[in-house]
Short mmCIF file of C-alpha atoms in Angstrom, two decimals:
data_model
loop_
_atom_site.label_atom_id
_atom_site.label_comp_id
_atom_site.label_asym_id
_atom_site.label_seq_id
_atom_site.Cartn_x
_atom_site.Cartn_y
_atom_site.Cartn_z
CA MET A 1 -8.82 -25.34 -30.37
CA LEU A 2 -11.96 -23.61 -29.08
CA ALA A 3 -11.33 -25.04 -25.61
CA THR A 4 -8.01 -23.18 -25.70
CA LEU A 5 -9.77 -20.00 -26.83
CA PHE A 6 -12.28 -20.33 -23.97
CA PHE A 7 -9.42 -20.85 -21.53
CA ILE A 8 -7.43 -17.86 -22.74
CA ALA A 9 -10.50 -15.62 -22.75
CA VAL A 10 -11.51 -16.57 -19.18
CA THR A 11 -7.92 -16.09 -18.00
CA LEU A 12 -7.82 -12.62 -19.53
CA LEU A 13 -10.90 -11.69 -17.49
CA PHE A 14 -8.80 -12.14 -14.34
CA LEU A 15 -5.66 -10.52 -15.77
CA ASP A 16 -7.29 -7.41 -17.23
CA PHE A 17 -6.92 -4.79 -14.49
CA THR A 18 -8.59 -2.12 -16.68
CA GLY A 19 -11.94 -3.94 -16.72
CA THR A 20 -12.47 -3.23 -20.43
CA LEU A 21 -12.53 -6.86 -21.59
CA HIS A 22 -15.61 -7.64 -19.53
CA ALA A 23 -17.81 -5.74 -21.96
CA TRP A 24 -16.90 -8.35 -24.58
CA LEU A 25 -16.05 -11.48 -22.64
CA GLY A 26 -18.02 -11.14 -19.41
CA TRP A 27 -20.55 -13.73 -20.60
CA LEU A 28 -17.87 -16.42 -20.25
CA ALA A 29 -17.99 -16.00 -16.47
CA LYS A 30 -21.79 -16.05 -16.44
CA ILE A 31 -22.03 -19.44 -18.22
CA GLN A 32 -19.97 -21.21 -15.57
CA PHE A 33 -22.17 -23.81 -13.86
CA LEU A 34 -22.00 -22.98 -10.15
CA PRO A 35 -22.14 -19.17 -10.53
CA ALA A 36 -25.17 -19.60 -12.82
CA VAL A 37 -26.89 -21.80 -10.22
CA LEU A 38 -26.24 -19.32 -7.39
CA ALA A 39 -27.37 -16.41 -9.57
CA LEU A 40 -30.58 -18.34 -10.37
CA ASN A 41 -29.76 -17.87 -14.04
CA VAL A 42 -32.29 -20.42 -15.25
CA GLY A 43 -31.49 -19.94 -18.94
CA VAL A 44 -27.80 -20.76 -18.52
CA VAL A 45 -28.42 -23.71 -16.17
CA LEU A 46 -31.00 -25.15 -18.57
CA PHE A 47 -28.61 -24.70 -21.48
CA LEU A 48 -25.79 -26.52 -19.66
CA VAL A 49 -28.13 -29.34 -18.62
CA LEU A 50 -29.39 -29.77 -22.20
CA LEU A 51 -25.85 -29.55 -23.54
CA THR A 52 -24.78 -32.36 -21.22
CA LEU A 53 -27.83 -34.50 -22.01
CA GLY A 54 -27.15 -34.04 -25.71
CA LEU A 55 -23.37 -34.19 -26.02
CA GLY A 56 -21.99 -35.39 -22.68
CA ARG A 57 -19.65 -33.49 -20.39
CA VAL A 58 -18.63 -30.95 -23.02
CA TYR A 59 -18.78 -28.28 -20.32
CA CYS A 60 -15.89 -29.95 -18.49
CA SER A 61 -13.69 -30.26 -21.58
CA VAL A 62 -14.42 -26.91 -23.25
CA ILE A 63 -16.03 -24.30 -20.98
CA CYS A 64 -14.65 -24.98 -17.49
CA PRO A 65 -11.25 -23.22 -17.18
CA LEU A 66 -10.07 -25.56 -14.42
CA GLY A 67 -10.75 -28.58 -16.62
CA VAL A 68 -8.87 -27.09 -19.58
CA PHE A 69 -6.01 -26.14 -17.24
CA GLN A 70 -5.68 -29.80 -16.21
CA ASP A 71 -5.74 -30.84 -19.88
CA ILE A 72 -2.88 -28.44 -20.62
CA VAL A 73 -0.78 -29.89 -17.80
CA ALA A 74 -1.68 -33.44 -18.92
CA TRP A 75 -0.62 -32.56 -22.48
CA PHE A 76 2.85 -31.67 -21.25
CA GLY A 77 2.88 -34.90 -19.23
CA LYS A 78 2.21 -36.86 -22.44
CA LYS A 79 5.30 -35.30 -23.99
CA VAL A 80 7.38 -36.99 -21.32
CA LYS A 81 5.62 -40.35 -21.45
CA LYS A 82 3.07 -41.44 -24.02
CA ASN A 83 0.23 -43.88 -23.39
CA ARG A 84 0.54 -43.17 -19.68
CA TYR A 85 -3.01 -43.79 -18.40
CA ALA A 86 -4.91 -46.91 -17.38
CA TYR A 87 -8.47 -47.77 -16.46
CA SER A 88 -9.40 -47.47 -12.80
CA PRO A 89 -12.79 -48.21 -11.19
CA ALA A 90 -14.89 -45.21 -10.17
CA LYS A 91 -14.48 -44.03 -6.59
CA SER A 92 -18.18 -43.36 -6.19
CA TRP A 93 -18.07 -43.13 -2.40
CA LEU A 94 -15.59 -40.27 -2.65
CA ARG A 95 -17.36 -38.46 -5.48
CA TYR A 96 -20.80 -38.51 -3.93
CA GLY A 97 -19.41 -37.94 -0.45
CA MET A 98 -17.71 -34.74 -1.60
CA LEU A 99 -20.89 -33.67 -3.38
CA ALA A 100 -22.92 -34.24 -0.22
CA LEU A 101 -20.48 -32.20 1.87
CA PHE A 102 -20.55 -29.46 -0.76
CA VAL A 103 -24.36 -29.26 -0.74
CA ILE A 104 -24.46 -29.25 3.07
CA ALA A 105 -21.88 -26.45 3.18
CA LEU A 106 -23.84 -24.50 0.58
CA ILE A 107 -27.07 -24.77 2.56
CA ALA A 108 -25.34 -24.05 5.87
CA GLY A 109 -23.61 -21.00 4.45
CA ILE A 110 -20.05 -22.27 5.00
CA GLY A 111 -18.68 -20.13 2.20
CA SER A 112 -15.02 -21.01 2.66
CA PHE A 113 -15.64 -24.73 2.02
CA VAL A 114 -17.87 -24.00 -0.98
CA ALA A 115 -15.25 -21.68 -2.43
CA LEU A 116 -12.54 -24.27 -1.92
CA LEU A 117 -14.31 -26.87 -4.09
CA ALA A 118 -15.92 -24.64 -6.74
CA PRO A 119 -13.94 -25.37 -9.95
CA TYR A 120 -14.38 -22.01 -11.70
CA SER A 121 -13.55 -20.13 -8.52
CA SER A 122 -10.50 -22.30 -7.85
CA TYR A 123 -9.10 -21.39 -11.25
CA GLY A 124 -10.03 -17.74 -10.71
CA ARG A 125 -7.92 -17.64 -7.55
CA ILE A 126 -5.01 -19.25 -9.38
CA ALA A 127 -5.24 -16.71 -12.19
CA SER A 128 -5.68 -13.64 -9.97
CA ASN A 129 -3.07 -14.60 -7.36
CA LEU A 130 -0.39 -16.34 -9.43
CA PHE A 131 -0.80 -15.27 -13.06
CA ALA A 132 -2.01 -11.68 -12.58
CA PRO A 133 1.15 -10.42 -10.79
CA LEU A 134 3.30 -11.73 -13.66
CA TYR A 135 1.00 -10.05 -16.16
CA GLN A 136 1.13 -6.77 -14.23
CA TRP A 137 4.92 -6.85 -13.91
CA GLY A 138 5.12 -7.39 -17.65
CA ASN A 139 2.80 -4.43 -18.17
CA ASN A 140 4.95 -2.25 -15.89
CA LEU A 141 8.06 -3.23 -17.82
CA LEU A 142 6.41 -2.16 -21.07
CA ALA A 143 5.27 1.07 -19.39
CA TYR A 144 8.87 1.72 -18.27
CA PHE A 145 10.20 1.50 -21.82
CA ALA A 146 7.19 3.35 -23.27
CA GLU A 147 7.76 6.32 -20.94
CA ARG A 148 11.32 6.62 -22.16
CA ALA A 149 10.03 6.71 -25.71
CA ASP A 150 7.56 9.48 -24.78
CA SER A 151 4.65 7.09 -25.23
CA TYR A 152 1.83 6.55 -22.77
CA THR A 153 0.25 3.54 -24.42
CA PHE A 154 0.92 1.61 -21.20
CA TYR A 155 0.63 2.86 -17.65
CA ARG A 156 2.00 1.45 -14.43
CA THR A 157 -0.17 -0.50 -12.04
CA GLU A 158 0.60 -1.42 -8.46
CA VAL A 159 1.36 -5.07 -7.75
CA TRP A 160 0.53 -6.00 -4.18
CA LEU A 161 -0.38 -9.05 -2.12
CA LYS A 162 -4.12 -8.74 -1.41
CA SER A 163 -4.34 -11.68 0.99
CA LEU A 164 -1.61 -14.05 2.16
CA PRO A 165 -4.00 -16.93 3.11
CA THR A 166 -5.74 -16.73 -0.28
CA PHE A 167 -2.37 -16.65 -2.06
CA ILE A 168 -1.23 -19.75 -0.17
CA ILE A 169 -4.48 -21.58 -0.95
CA ALA A 170 -4.19 -20.63 -4.64
CA ALA A 171 -0.57 -21.82 -4.77
CA LEU A 172 -1.41 -25.14 -3.06
CA THR A 173 -4.38 -25.64 -5.41
CA PHE A 174 -2.13 -25.02 -8.39
CA VAL A 175 0.54 -27.46 -7.20
CA ILE A 176 -1.92 -30.23 -6.23
CA LEU A 177 -3.90 -29.98 -9.47
CA ALA A 178 -0.74 -29.84 -11.56
CA ILE A 179 0.65 -32.99 -9.93
CA LEU A 180 -2.64 -34.88 -10.29
CA ALA A 181 -3.10 -33.81 -13.91
CA TRP A 182 0.52 -34.60 -14.79
CA LYS A 183 0.30 -38.11 -13.40
CA ASN A 184 -3.34 -39.11 -13.83
CA GLY A 185 -5.18 -36.57 -15.98
CA ARG A 186 -8.69 -35.76 -14.74
CA THR A 187 -8.46 -37.30 -11.26
CA TYR A 188 -9.68 -34.12 -9.56
CA CYS A 189 -12.67 -33.74 -11.89
CA ASN A 190 -13.85 -37.29 -11.26
CA THR A 191 -13.21 -37.62 -7.54
CA VAL A 192 -13.52 -34.20 -5.90
CA CYS A 193 -15.23 -31.67 -8.18
CA PRO A 194 -18.94 -31.34 -7.27
CA VAL A 195 -19.83 -29.86 -10.67
CA GLY A 196 -18.18 -32.80 -12.42
CA THR A 197 -20.19 -35.23 -10.29
CA ILE A 198 -23.49 -33.50 -11.06
CA LEU A 199 -22.83 -33.32 -14.77
CA GLY A 200 -21.56 -36.90 -14.69
CA VAL A 201 -24.97 -38.11 -13.52
CA LEU A 202 -26.58 -36.28 -16.45
CA ALA A 203 -23.94 -37.48 -18.92
CA ARG A 204 -24.93 -41.08 -18.21
CA TYR A 205 -28.08 -40.35 -20.24
CA SER A 206 -26.51 -38.20 -22.99
CA TRP A 207 -27.74 -38.79 -26.53
CA LEU A 208 -24.29 -38.77 -28.16
CA LYS A 209 -21.29 -40.43 -26.54
CA PRO A 210 -18.22 -42.49 -27.46
CA VAL A 211 -19.34 -46.02 -28.31
CA ILE A 212 -17.08 -49.10 -28.66
CA ASP A 213 -17.74 -51.41 -31.64
CA THR A 214 -16.82 -54.83 -30.29
CA ASN A 215 -16.58 -56.24 -33.82
CA LYS A 216 -13.74 -53.88 -34.70
CA CYS A 217 -11.96 -53.66 -31.35
CA VAL A 218 -8.71 -55.64 -31.18
CA ASN A 219 -8.08 -54.91 -27.48
CA CYS A 220 -4.91 -52.94 -28.18
CA LYS A 221 -5.78 -50.70 -25.19
CA LEU A 222 -4.58 -47.54 -26.92
CA CYS A 223 -7.87 -45.84 -26.11
CA ALA A 224 -7.66 -46.72 -22.40
CA ARG A 225 -3.99 -45.74 -22.20
CA ASN A 226 -4.84 -42.30 -23.58
CA CYS A 227 -8.04 -41.71 -21.61
CA LYS A 228 -7.25 -38.99 -19.07
CA ALA A 229 -10.52 -39.75 -17.27
CA ALA A 230 -9.45 -43.41 -16.75
CA CYS A 231 -13.00 -44.44 -17.66
CA ILE A 232 -12.49 -46.97 -20.51
CA ASP A 233 -12.66 -50.60 -19.38
CA ILE A 234 -11.44 -52.19 -22.61
CA LYS A 235 -11.47 -55.67 -21.12
CA ASN A 236 -15.26 -55.52 -20.87
CA HIS A 237 -15.69 -52.99 -23.69
CA ARG A 238 -17.36 -50.53 -21.35
CA ILE A 239 -17.06 -46.76 -20.91
CA ASP A 240 -18.06 -45.05 -17.67
CA TYR A 241 -19.97 -42.09 -19.09
CA THR A 242 -20.29 -40.42 -15.70
CA ARG A 243 -16.54 -39.81 -15.84
CA CYS A 244 -16.05 -39.33 -19.59
CA VAL A 245 -15.42 -35.65 -20.38
CA ALA A 246 -16.04 -36.01 -24.13
CA CYS A 247 -12.48 -35.03 -25.06
CA MET A 248 -12.46 -37.53 -27.98
CA ASP A 249 -8.82 -38.52 -27.39
CA CYS A 250 -9.84 -42.18 -27.52
CA ILE A 251 -11.38 -41.74 -30.98
CA GLY A 252 -8.25 -40.05 -32.28
CA LYS A 253 -6.00 -42.84 -31.00
CA CYS A 254 -8.03 -45.79 -32.27
CA HIS A 255 -6.48 -47.05 -35.54
CA LYS A 256 -9.35 -49.48 -36.20
CA GLU A 257 -12.16 -46.92 -35.95
CA ALA A 258 -13.64 -49.09 -33.23
CA ILE A 259 -14.80 -46.07 -31.21
CA THR A 260 -17.27 -43.62 -32.69
CA TYR A 261 -19.13 -40.65 -31.28
CA ALA A 262 -22.75 -41.65 -31.76
CA HIS A 263 -25.98 -42.61 -30.09
CA PRO A 264 -25.46 -46.05 -28.44
CA ALA A 265 -28.52 -47.54 -30.16
CA LYS A 266 -27.20 -46.58 -33.60
CA LYS A 267 -25.89 -49.46 -35.66
CA THR A 268 -22.29 -49.27 -36.77
CA ALA A 269 -21.31 -49.51 -40.43
CA PRO A 270 -19.65 -52.60 -41.89
CA ALA A 271 -15.92 -52.99 -41.41
CA GLY A 272 -13.85 -50.80 -43.69
CA GLN A 273 -16.62 -48.24 -44.20
CA THR A 274 -16.95 -44.92 -42.48
CA PRO A 275 -20.21 -44.55 -40.53
CA SER A 276 -22.53 -42.03 -42.12
CA GLY A 277 -22.41 -39.64 -39.15
CA ALA A 278 -18.72 -40.05 -38.36
CA GLN A 279 -16.03 -37.52 -39.17
CA THR A 280 -12.40 -37.12 -38.34
CA ASN A 281 -11.36 -36.46 -34.76
CA ASN A 282 -10.68 -32.78 -35.44
CA ALA A 283 -14.05 -32.35 -37.14
CA ARG A 284 -15.84 -33.86 -34.12
CA ARG A 285 -14.10 -31.51 -31.74
CA THR A 286 -14.82 -28.52 -33.93
CA PHE A 287 -18.50 -29.45 -34.11
CA LEU A 288 -18.85 -29.85 -30.36
CA THR A 289 -16.97 -26.75 -29.36
CA ALA A 290 -18.51 -24.59 -32.08
CA THR A 291 -21.96 -25.70 -30.93
CA ALA A 292 -21.13 -24.84 -27.33
CA MET A 293 -19.83 -21.39 -28.24
CA ALA A 294 -22.67 -20.56 -30.64
CA VAL A 295 -25.42 -21.53 -28.22
CA SER A 296 -23.68 -19.80 -25.34
CA ALA A 297 -23.38 -16.56 -27.27
CA ALA A 298 -26.99 -16.76 -28.33
CA ALA A 299 -28.21 -17.42 -24.80
CA LEU A 300 -26.36 -14.42 -23.23
CA LYS A 301 -25.62 -11.56 -24.92
CA ALA A 302 -3.14 5.19 -10.30
CA GLN A 303 -1.45 4.30 -7.99
CA GLU A 304 -1.23 6.39 -4.70
CA LYS A 305 2.15 8.12 -4.08
CA LYS A 306 4.23 6.92 -1.16
CA VAL A 307 5.93 10.21 -0.30
CA ASP A 308 4.69 13.54 0.99
CA GLY A 309 5.87 16.12 -1.54
CA GLY A 310 8.83 13.88 -2.32
CA LEU A 311 10.40 14.59 1.08
CA ALA A 312 9.03 12.29 3.77
CA VAL A 313 7.91 8.69 3.55
CA ILE A 314 4.23 8.26 4.38
CA GLU A 315 3.55 5.45 6.82
CA ASP A 316 1.19 2.80 5.48
CA LYS A 317 -2.30 2.75 6.90
CA LYS A 318 -3.43 -0.18 8.99
CA ILE A 319 -6.81 -1.89 8.76
CA PRO A 320 -9.13 -0.76 11.58
CA ASN A 321 -10.87 -3.33 13.73
CA ARG A 322 -14.36 -3.21 12.18
CA ALA A 323 -17.24 -4.74 14.11
CA THR A 324 -19.09 -5.40 10.83
CA ARG A 325 -17.37 -6.09 7.53
CA ILE A 326 -18.20 -4.06 4.43
CA VAL A 327 -19.53 -5.65 1.23
CA PRO A 328 -19.98 -3.81 -2.09
CA PRO A 329 -23.08 -1.89 -3.22
CA GLY A 330 -25.33 -4.34 -5.05
CA ALA A 331 -24.75 -7.09 -2.48
CA THR A 332 -27.94 -5.93 -0.64
CA SER A 333 -26.75 -7.53 2.60
CA ILE A 334 -23.85 -9.39 4.15
CA ARG A 335 -25.94 -12.56 4.33
CA ASN A 336 -26.96 -12.44 0.67
CA PHE A 337 -23.36 -11.81 -0.33
CA ALA A 338 -22.05 -14.74 1.75
CA GLN A 339 -24.68 -17.12 0.37
CA HIS A 340 -23.95 -16.37 -3.30
CA CYS A 341 -20.24 -15.54 -3.43
CA THR A 342 -17.96 -18.36 -4.63
CA ALA A 343 -14.75 -16.37 -3.99
CA CYS A 344 -13.68 -16.47 -7.63
CA GLN A 345 -11.86 -13.12 -7.13
CA LEU A 346 -13.15 -11.66 -10.42
CA CYS A 347 -14.43 -8.51 -8.68
CA VAL A 348 -11.12 -8.19 -6.84
CA SER A 349 -9.25 -8.36 -10.15
CA VAL A 350 -11.24 -5.56 -11.79
CA CYS A 351 -11.53 -3.18 -8.81
CA PRO A 352 -9.53 -0.14 -10.03
CA ASN A 353 -9.16 1.40 -6.57
CA GLY A 354 -7.69 -1.47 -4.54
CA VAL A 355 -10.76 -1.52 -2.29
CA LEU A 356 -11.79 -5.16 -2.66
CA ARG A 357 -9.59 -7.89 -1.24
CA PRO A 358 -10.09 -11.49 -0.04
CA SER A 359 -11.17 -11.91 3.56
CA THR A 360 -8.82 -13.59 6.03
CA ASP A 361 -11.67 -14.40 8.43
CA LEU A 362 -12.14 -18.16 8.64
CA GLN A 363 -15.93 -18.07 8.24
CA ASN A 364 -15.72 -15.96 5.07
CA LEU A 365 -12.26 -17.02 3.97
CA MET A 366 -11.37 -15.86 0.44
CA GLN A 367 -14.69 -14.04 -0.07
CA PRO A 368 -14.05 -10.39 -1.00
CA GLU A 369 -14.60 -7.58 1.46
CA MET A 370 -13.97 -3.85 1.31
CA SER A 371 -11.19 -1.93 3.02
CA TYR A 372 -9.92 1.57 2.35
CA GLU A 373 -6.18 1.65 3.04
CA ARG A 374 -5.27 1.92 -0.67
CA GLY A 375 -8.27 3.69 -2.11
CA TYR A 376 -11.96 4.31 -1.67
CA CYS A 377 -15.10 3.16 -3.46
CA ARG A 378 -15.58 5.91 -6.01
CA PRO A 379 -19.19 6.89 -6.83
CA GLU A 380 -18.50 6.66 -10.58
CA CYS A 381 -17.40 2.99 -10.51
CA VAL A 382 -19.70 -0.05 -10.62
CA LYS A 383 -17.27 -2.55 -12.18
CA CYS A 384 -17.69 -5.22 -9.49
CA SER A 385 -21.45 -5.32 -10.03
CA GLU A 386 -20.92 -5.68 -13.77
CA VAL A 387 -18.65 -8.72 -13.60
CA CYS A 388 -20.04 -10.85 -10.73
CA PRO A 389 -21.35 -14.07 -12.28
CA ALA A 390 -22.94 -15.57 -9.16
CA GLY A 391 -25.40 -12.86 -8.14
CA ALA A 392 -23.45 -11.98 -5.00
CA ILE A 393 -23.16 -8.41 -6.34
CA ARG A 394 -26.18 -7.53 -8.44
CA PRO A 395 -25.92 -5.03 -11.31
CA ILE A 396 -26.57 -1.45 -10.19
CA THR A 397 -26.50 1.98 -11.81
CA LEU A 398 -24.38 4.93 -10.71
CA ALA A 399 -27.53 6.55 -9.30
CA ASP A 400 -28.30 3.40 -7.30
CA LYS A 401 -24.78 3.33 -5.89
CA SER A 402 -24.86 6.95 -4.74
CA ALA A 403 -28.12 6.27 -2.92
CA THR A 404 -27.04 3.01 -1.23
CA GLN A 405 -25.62 2.99 2.29
CA ILE A 406 -23.17 0.11 2.74
CA GLY A 407 -21.75 1.49 5.97
CA HIS A 408 -21.30 4.66 8.00
CA ALA A 409 -18.31 6.66 9.16
CA VAL A 410 -17.13 6.63 12.77
CA TRP A 411 -14.88 9.37 14.21
CA VAL A 412 -11.98 8.43 16.51
CA ARG A 413 -11.25 11.51 18.58
CA GLU A 414 -7.80 10.47 19.84
CA ASN A 415 -6.45 10.08 16.27
CA CYS A 416 -7.70 13.37 14.79
CA VAL A 417 -4.91 15.68 13.55
CA PRO A 418 -6.41 18.99 14.88
CA LEU A 419 -6.48 17.50 18.39
CA THR A 420 -3.22 15.51 18.29
CA ASP A 421 -1.05 17.97 16.33
CA GLY A 422 -2.88 21.22 16.82
CA GLN A 423 -3.12 21.77 13.05
CA PRO A 424 -6.24 22.48 10.98
CA CYS A 425 -7.29 19.69 8.65
CA GLY A 426 -10.84 19.06 7.37
CA ASN A 427 -9.68 16.60 4.69
CA CYS A 428 -12.56 14.22 5.41
CA ALA A 429 -15.23 16.91 4.96
CA ARG A 430 -13.68 18.31 1.77
CA HIS A 431 -13.65 14.95 0.01
CA CYS A 432 -16.94 13.44 1.23
CA PRO A 433 -19.00 12.90 -1.96
CA ALA A 434 -22.24 12.61 0.04
CA GLY A 435 -21.75 15.81 2.05
CA ALA A 436 -22.20 13.81 5.22
CA ILE A 437 -19.34 15.44 7.17
CA THR A 438 -19.41 18.98 8.58
CA MET A 439 -16.54 20.70 10.39
CA ILE A 440 -17.51 22.20 13.76
CA PRO A 441 -15.46 23.99 16.47
CA SER A 442 -13.64 21.62 18.77
CA GLU A 443 -14.51 23.88 21.72
CA PRO A 444 -18.23 24.59 22.01
CA GLY A 445 -18.87 28.33 22.18
CA ASN A 446 -15.44 29.19 20.70
CA PRO A 447 -15.81 29.61 16.89
CA ASP A 448 -12.09 30.30 16.54
CA SER A 449 -11.02 26.92 17.93
CA LEU A 450 -9.70 24.22 15.61
CA GLN A 451 -12.48 22.40 13.81
CA ILE A 452 -13.29 18.72 14.07
CA PRO A 453 -15.65 16.55 11.96
CA ALA A 454 -19.29 15.91 12.78
CA ILE A 455 -20.86 12.99 10.88
CA ASN A 456 -24.42 12.77 9.62
CA THR A 457 -24.79 8.98 9.59
CA GLU A 458 -28.12 9.24 7.73
CA ARG A 459 -26.40 10.76 4.69
CA CYS A 460 -23.17 8.73 4.81
CA ILE A 461 -23.00 5.98 2.16
CA GLY A 462 -19.85 4.28 3.50
CA CYS A 463 -17.68 4.91 0.41
CA GLY A 464 -14.54 5.28 2.55
CA ALA A 465 -13.24 8.51 1.02
CA CYS A 466 -12.87 10.02 4.51
CA GLU A 467 -11.01 6.97 5.85
CA ASN A 468 -8.69 6.71 2.87
CA LEU A 469 -7.82 10.42 2.64
CA CYS A 470 -7.43 11.03 6.37
CA PRO A 471 -3.77 12.02 6.97
CA ALA A 472 -3.62 10.33 10.39
CA ARG A 473 -1.25 7.32 10.52
CA PRO A 474 -1.17 4.38 11.02
CA PHE A 475 -4.90 4.38 11.91
CA SER A 476 -7.24 6.90 10.38
CA ALA A 477 -9.13 9.26 12.66
CA ILE A 478 -12.28 8.31 10.80
CA TYR A 479 -13.22 4.86 9.55
CA VAL A 480 -16.23 3.01 8.14
CA GLU A 481 -18.34 0.41 9.90
CA GLY A 482 -20.30 -1.89 7.60
CA CYS A 483 -24.07 -2.37 7.53
CA GLU A 484 -25.55 -5.85 7.89
CA MET A 485 -28.34 -4.80 5.54
CA HIS A 486 -27.81 -2.12 2.90
CA ARG A 487 -30.41 0.63 2.71
CA GLU A 488 -31.40 3.42 0.36
CA ILE A 489 -30.89 6.98 1.56
#
């Protein structure tokens, strides 16, 4: 039950385009294993290690959204065919090979490969690319009916494809995981997932784990045929604890009470008696999940118009060819951002201005970057820094943001409206929140000539207001180049 609550809560973090839920549920993203490691969140990592050493891979069965997603698909698979699983030997060469590749990619800074294997981030991309559009369309439908009832409880939000490559990867991940979970349960967790492999090594030494009582076992194989981790070798009365995810399905299916959740050295009670520490299957699950939630909580504490005055269609802006990509304030540098970001898309989901979107560059594939065709990075918004669980975007204040230069504006003379159309403009200077743009005469010595922008790059913070609000189409006459290293101004 609590695994379902965890799953729903994490999913809502990616669906909530208002960003309000993060004040209450943001800690669920911060207790995910890989983001906590990258953020150097020692308290969370230590908690998850101790949790695994004490109770087994409870993280995989309760906290990890990708694991719970596979369990949901497997549950539907059981409705079609019961007792569908069978024991299979561990594919250790594959598990540890994938872990080695993952660690090498992490050290080498190959962010796209790291993001592809990170379990929390994989689910985040599924939720933000596949589930979020459905959620937003549903919201817009409610807003449509609410408007006609003179109610503004709901408001419309724009549904748009942020990145085609990321969408394709998310869709393929969804299909592959669904097929594997439908047919074989936790195959992905025990063959590919690097977090599952790491926690599996620790789970081998867990204090409490499912234990088979050979005196009671009648070799009916019900436990093995319902083990979605395929880790129960009933022939030899052995359980591979590196693959066991502590779901307790085997205990619930055993009619002889031959499997108990206990310390292996503990003696079992005589036949027909309930062991002193044993409870019903539901009680065991409640204990484990309630413990995980309690300790976790204790450890952490609109849309732009498309017409000009309703008369002429405005041509969409195109992305300029930036020499250096732009990463959000709080990232400190492009290198720091690339090293810590797992491409979970949580910051993309909560960005209210449509500025963040997944990169299509192969080296940084799926990692968010900033672009200003749909909006600009408003000085009063720090939502991305509030929700990042991996330390790629560190928490900052509004004052910090206004004093941080993430890029600088560049003027493109041949696109500027006063020079191409002979009409006065000055939109960039009027809307620059840093006062970094001044309008000067286009003809030196002639104060009556049309004015063009002059940029003070020392004052520019790279927010993109000038680029976004420039009326030139399809390319703005002024755009932002990113800074490799952010600096205070």
